[in-house]
Amino acid sequence: MRMTLNLSSEAIAKVRQLALERRLPMGVVASELILQALEARKPPRVRNGVPLFSSQACAGGKASPPGIALVNRLRDQEL
């Protein structure tokens, strides 16, 4: 479907860059970004009043969740 949108030059530049990196048309990249932004409006899961994040949210799913040793080391560091 064709549609005319008035986008900022910054938005166009970023979509163009992503399209070049992914070797996809700009329309496909823009559609994916719009759909991702709209899906992000789902309310987060909450436990005891604290929002929960999936373990895949850590480094894009490439890293495992932090272990107790890392948590203790970060807690004990001086700021």
XYZ file of N, CA, C and O in Angstrom:
316
model
N 0.842 -1.169 0.000
C 0.000 0.000 0.000
C 0.894 1.242 0.000
O 1.855 1.311 0.754
N 0.554 2.170 -0.815
C 1.337 3.400 -0.909
C 0.683 4.472 -0.063
O -0.539 4.597 -0.012
N 1.534 5.282 0.587
C 1.043 6.372 1.421
C 2.137 7.417 1.506
O 3.324 7.086 1.521
N 1.745 8.653 1.587
C 2.714 9.741 1.740
C 2.798 10.106 3.206
O 1.775 10.355 3.853
N 4.006 10.129 3.748
C 4.247 10.521 5.138
C 5.223 11.689 5.158
O 6.171 11.724 4.367
N 5.023 12.611 6.061
C 5.972 13.702 6.255
C 6.866 13.336 7.429
O 6.443 13.402 8.581
N 8.081 12.921 7.134
C 9.035 12.505 8.152
C 10.160 13.529 8.242
O 10.508 14.166 7.247
N 10.751 13.615 9.405
C 11.893 14.516 9.569
C 13.082 13.980 8.784
O 13.183 12.773 8.518
N 13.974 14.863 8.433
C 15.158 14.433 7.680
C 16.008 13.477 8.510
O 16.630 12.559 7.972
N 16.015 13.659 9.828
C 16.764 12.757 10.710
C 16.169 11.345 10.674
O 16.892 10.352 10.600
N 14.831 11.254 10.713
C 14.172 9.942 10.665
C 14.455 9.255 9.334
O 14.750 8.050 9.296
N 14.382 10.001 8.248
C 14.647 9.428 6.932
C 16.081 8.922 6.846
O 16.340 7.830 6.337
N 17.022 9.701 7.376
C 18.431 9.293 7.331
C 18.653 8.010 8.111
O 19.385 7.115 7.657
N 18.007 7.889 9.271
C 18.192 6.682 10.080
C 17.546 5.463 9.426
O 18.119 4.372 9.435
N 16.370 5.642 8.835
C 15.724 4.536 8.134
C 16.556 4.133 6.923
O 16.746 2.945 6.651
N 17.076 5.117 6.204
C 17.909 4.824 5.037
C 19.147 4.033 5.443
O 19.517 3.052 4.794
N 19.789 4.434 6.562
C 20.984 3.732 7.034
C 20.655 2.289 7.412
O 21.388 1.365 7.050
N 19.560 2.089 8.139
C 19.154 0.729 8.509
C 18.840 -0.103 7.268
O 19.181 -1.290 7.194
N 18.180 0.506 6.298
C 17.838 -0.207 5.071
C 19.098 -0.641 4.328
O 19.163 -1.755 3.813
N 20.096 0.228 4.281
C 21.354 -0.133 3.630
C 22.046 -1.272 4.373
O 22.552 -2.207 3.755
N 22.073 -1.197 5.711
C 22.722 -2.233 6.508
C 22.027 -3.588 6.342
O 22.678 -4.625 6.286
N 20.703 -3.558 6.294
C 19.927 -4.801 6.207
C 19.673 -5.244 4.769
O 19.106 -6.307 4.539
N 20.042 -4.387 3.822
C 19.821 -4.648 2.402
C 18.346 -4.913 2.116
O 17.964 -5.890 1.466
N 17.508 -4.017 2.649
C 16.063 -4.079 2.456
C 15.577 -2.723 1.962
O 16.225 -1.703 2.194
N 14.407 -2.690 1.331
C 13.841 -1.401 0.935
C 13.488 -0.555 2.164
O 13.143 -1.097 3.228
N 13.553 0.764 1.992
C 13.246 1.659 3.109
C 11.831 1.452 3.639
O 11.593 1.531 4.843
N 10.875 1.160 2.753
C 9.497 0.948 3.182
C 9.356 -0.246 4.108
O 8.593 -0.211 5.081
N 10.093 -1.310 3.826
C 10.055 -2.510 4.675
C 10.620 -2.188 6.054
O 10.038 -2.545 7.084
N 11.750 -1.486 6.079
C 12.381 -1.128 7.354
C 11.475 -0.199 8.152
O 11.267 -0.385 9.355
N 10.902 0.815 7.490
C 10.016 1.755 8.180
C 8.799 1.025 8.745
O 8.383 1.272 9.887
N 8.220 0.089 7.967
C 7.064 -0.678 8.444
C 7.419 -1.500 9.677
O 6.654 -1.544 10.645
N 8.593 -2.165 9.654
C 9.025 -2.963 10.805
C 9.187 -2.090 12.046
O 8.759 -2.465 13.142
N 9.801 -0.918 11.882
C 10.020 -0.025 13.020
C 8.701 0.488 13.594
O 8.533 0.565 14.818
N 7.763 0.816 12.728
C 6.462 1.301 13.196
C 5.738 0.204 13.967
O 5.195 0.442 15.050
N 5.739 -1.016 13.435
C 5.070 -2.129 14.120
C 5.720 -2.446 15.453
O 5.039 -2.721 16.447
N 7.061 -2.399 15.514
C 7.761 -2.637 16.778
C 7.393 -1.577 17.806
O 7.174 -1.877 18.985
N 7.309 -0.330 17.374
C 6.964 0.751 18.298
C 5.549 0.586 18.832
O 5.289 0.844 20.008
N 4.637 0.153 17.992
C 3.256 -0.032 18.440
C 3.119 -1.230 19.356
O 2.309 -1.218 20.285
N 3.895 -2.279 19.147
C 3.856 -3.444 20.033
C 4.419 -3.111 21.403
O 4.038 -3.712 22.391
N 5.322 -2.160 21.481
C 5.950 -1.802 22.751
C 4.951 -1.185 23.720
O 5.238 -1.042 24.889
N 3.758 -0.852 23.246
C 2.760 -0.230 24.119
C 2.023 -1.231 25.004
O 1.204 -0.855 25.808
N 2.325 -2.517 24.829
C 1.700 -3.511 25.683
C 2.163 -3.278 27.113
O 3.336 -2.989 27.355
N 1.261 -3.393 28.086
C 1.688 -3.173 29.464
C 2.706 -4.226 29.904
O 2.577 -5.403 29.551
N 3.730 -3.816 30.639
C 4.739 -4.783 31.085
C 4.165 -5.730 32.129
O 3.226 -5.391 32.844
N 4.740 -6.928 32.172
C 4.351 -7.863 33.227
C 4.882 -7.320 34.547
O 5.994 -6.785 34.607
N 4.103 -7.462 35.603
C 4.469 -6.903 36.898
C 4.330 -7.983 37.959
O 3.385 -8.770 37.946
N 5.315 -8.045 38.869
C 5.248 -8.936 40.021
C 5.559 -8.106 41.251
O 6.596 -7.469 41.323
N 4.647 -8.094 42.209
C 4.805 -7.330 43.454
C 5.094 -5.857 43.172
O 5.888 -5.220 43.843
N 4.476 -5.325 42.134
C 4.634 -3.918 41.810
C 5.892 -3.572 41.037
O 6.151 -2.409 40.761
N 6.697 -4.574 40.663
C 7.949 -4.333 39.946
C 7.814 -4.888 38.533
O 7.451 -6.041 38.351
N 8.126 -4.061 37.494
C 8.052 -4.577 36.129
C 9.074 -5.671 35.891
O 10.210 -5.587 36.355
N 8.662 -6.724 35.167
C 9.546 -7.838 34.853
C 10.065 -7.699 33.432
O 9.350 -7.265 32.534
N 11.303 -8.081 33.228
C 11.916 -8.075 31.908
C 12.336 -9.491 31.580
O 12.784 -10.238 32.448
N 12.230 -9.868 30.310
C 12.639 -11.205 29.915
C 14.160 -11.291 29.918
O 14.855 -10.287 29.768
N 14.677 -12.478 30.067
C 16.125 -12.645 30.045
C 16.672 -12.346 28.658
O 17.837 -12.024 28.500
N 15.843 -12.414 27.630
C 16.276 -12.073 26.283
C 16.501 -10.577 26.141
O 17.172 -10.142 25.225
N 15.941 -9.779 27.035
C 16.142 -8.335 26.984
C 17.575 -7.975 27.353
O 18.053 -6.901 27.014
N 18.285 -8.861 28.044
C 19.688 -8.618 28.414
C 20.549 -8.722 27.167
O 20.681 -9.782 26.592
N 21.130 -7.641 26.737
C 22.052 -7.615 25.587
C 21.442 -8.248 24.347
O 22.115 -8.938 23.615
N 20.149 -7.998 24.141
C 19.510 -8.521 22.945
C 19.418 -10.031 22.916
O 19.340 -10.627 21.859
N 19.451 -10.676 24.064
C 19.360 -12.125 24.117
C 20.688 -12.827 23.914
O 20.754 -14.034 23.856
N 21.775 -12.076 23.802
C 23.086 -12.668 23.538
C 23.837 -13.014 24.820
O 24.797 -13.741 24.773
N 23.416 -12.472 25.934
C 24.126 -12.715 27.188
C 23.180 -13.375 28.187
O 21.975 -13.186 28.136
N 23.751 -14.120 29.088
C 22.936 -14.728 30.125
C 22.671 -13.690 31.216
O 23.399 -12.717 31.342
N 21.632 -13.904 32.017
C 21.360 -12.969 33.105
C 22.542 -12.912 34.071
O 23.298 -13.884 34.192
N 22.723 -11.795 34.763
C 23.859 -11.673 35.672
C 23.761 -12.669 36.821
O 22.674 -12.934 37.331
N 24.899 -13.212 37.211
C 24.957 -14.135 38.340
C 25.152 -13.377 39.646
O 25.385 -12.173 39.671
N 25.077 -14.091 40.750
C 25.201 -13.468 42.069
C 26.575 -12.837 42.270
O 26.696 -11.796 42.919
N 27.622 -13.427 41.680
C 28.965 -12.868 41.832
C 29.052 -11.480 41.196
O 29.609 -10.547 41.785
N 28.470 -11.320 40.014
C 28.477 -10.022 39.351
C 27.649 -9.011 40.136
O 28.066 -7.873 40.332
N 26.497 -9.435 40.600
C 25.642 -8.539 41.381
C 26.373 -8.069 42.633
O 26.380 -6.876 42.959
N 27.017 -8.981 43.344
C 27.755 -8.607 44.556
C 28.912 -7.664 44.244
O 29.153 -6.697 44.966
N 29.647 -7.943 43.156
C 30.777 -7.090 42.783
C 30.297 -5.676 42.436
O 30.876 -4.692 42.878
N 29.205 -5.567 41.672
C 28.685 -4.249 41.320
C 28.148 -3.519 42.549
O 28.317 -2.302 42.677
N 27.524 -4.238 43.459
C 26.987 -3.631 44.668
C 28.104 -3.085 45.541
O 27.981 -2.019 46.149
N 29.231 -3.788 45.596
C 30.312 -3.410 46.483
C 31.243 -2.345 45.890
O 32.096 -1.808 46.603
N 31.089 -2.032 44.605
C 31.936 -1.005 44.002
C 31.603 0.357 44.595
O 30.456 0.673 44.869
N 32.643 1.170 44.743
C 32.420 2.530 45.205
C 32.079 3.399 44.021
O 32.608 3.225 42.936
N 31.197 4.340 44.226
C 30.808 5.238 43.142
C 31.697 6.448 43.101
O 32.203 7.005 43.918
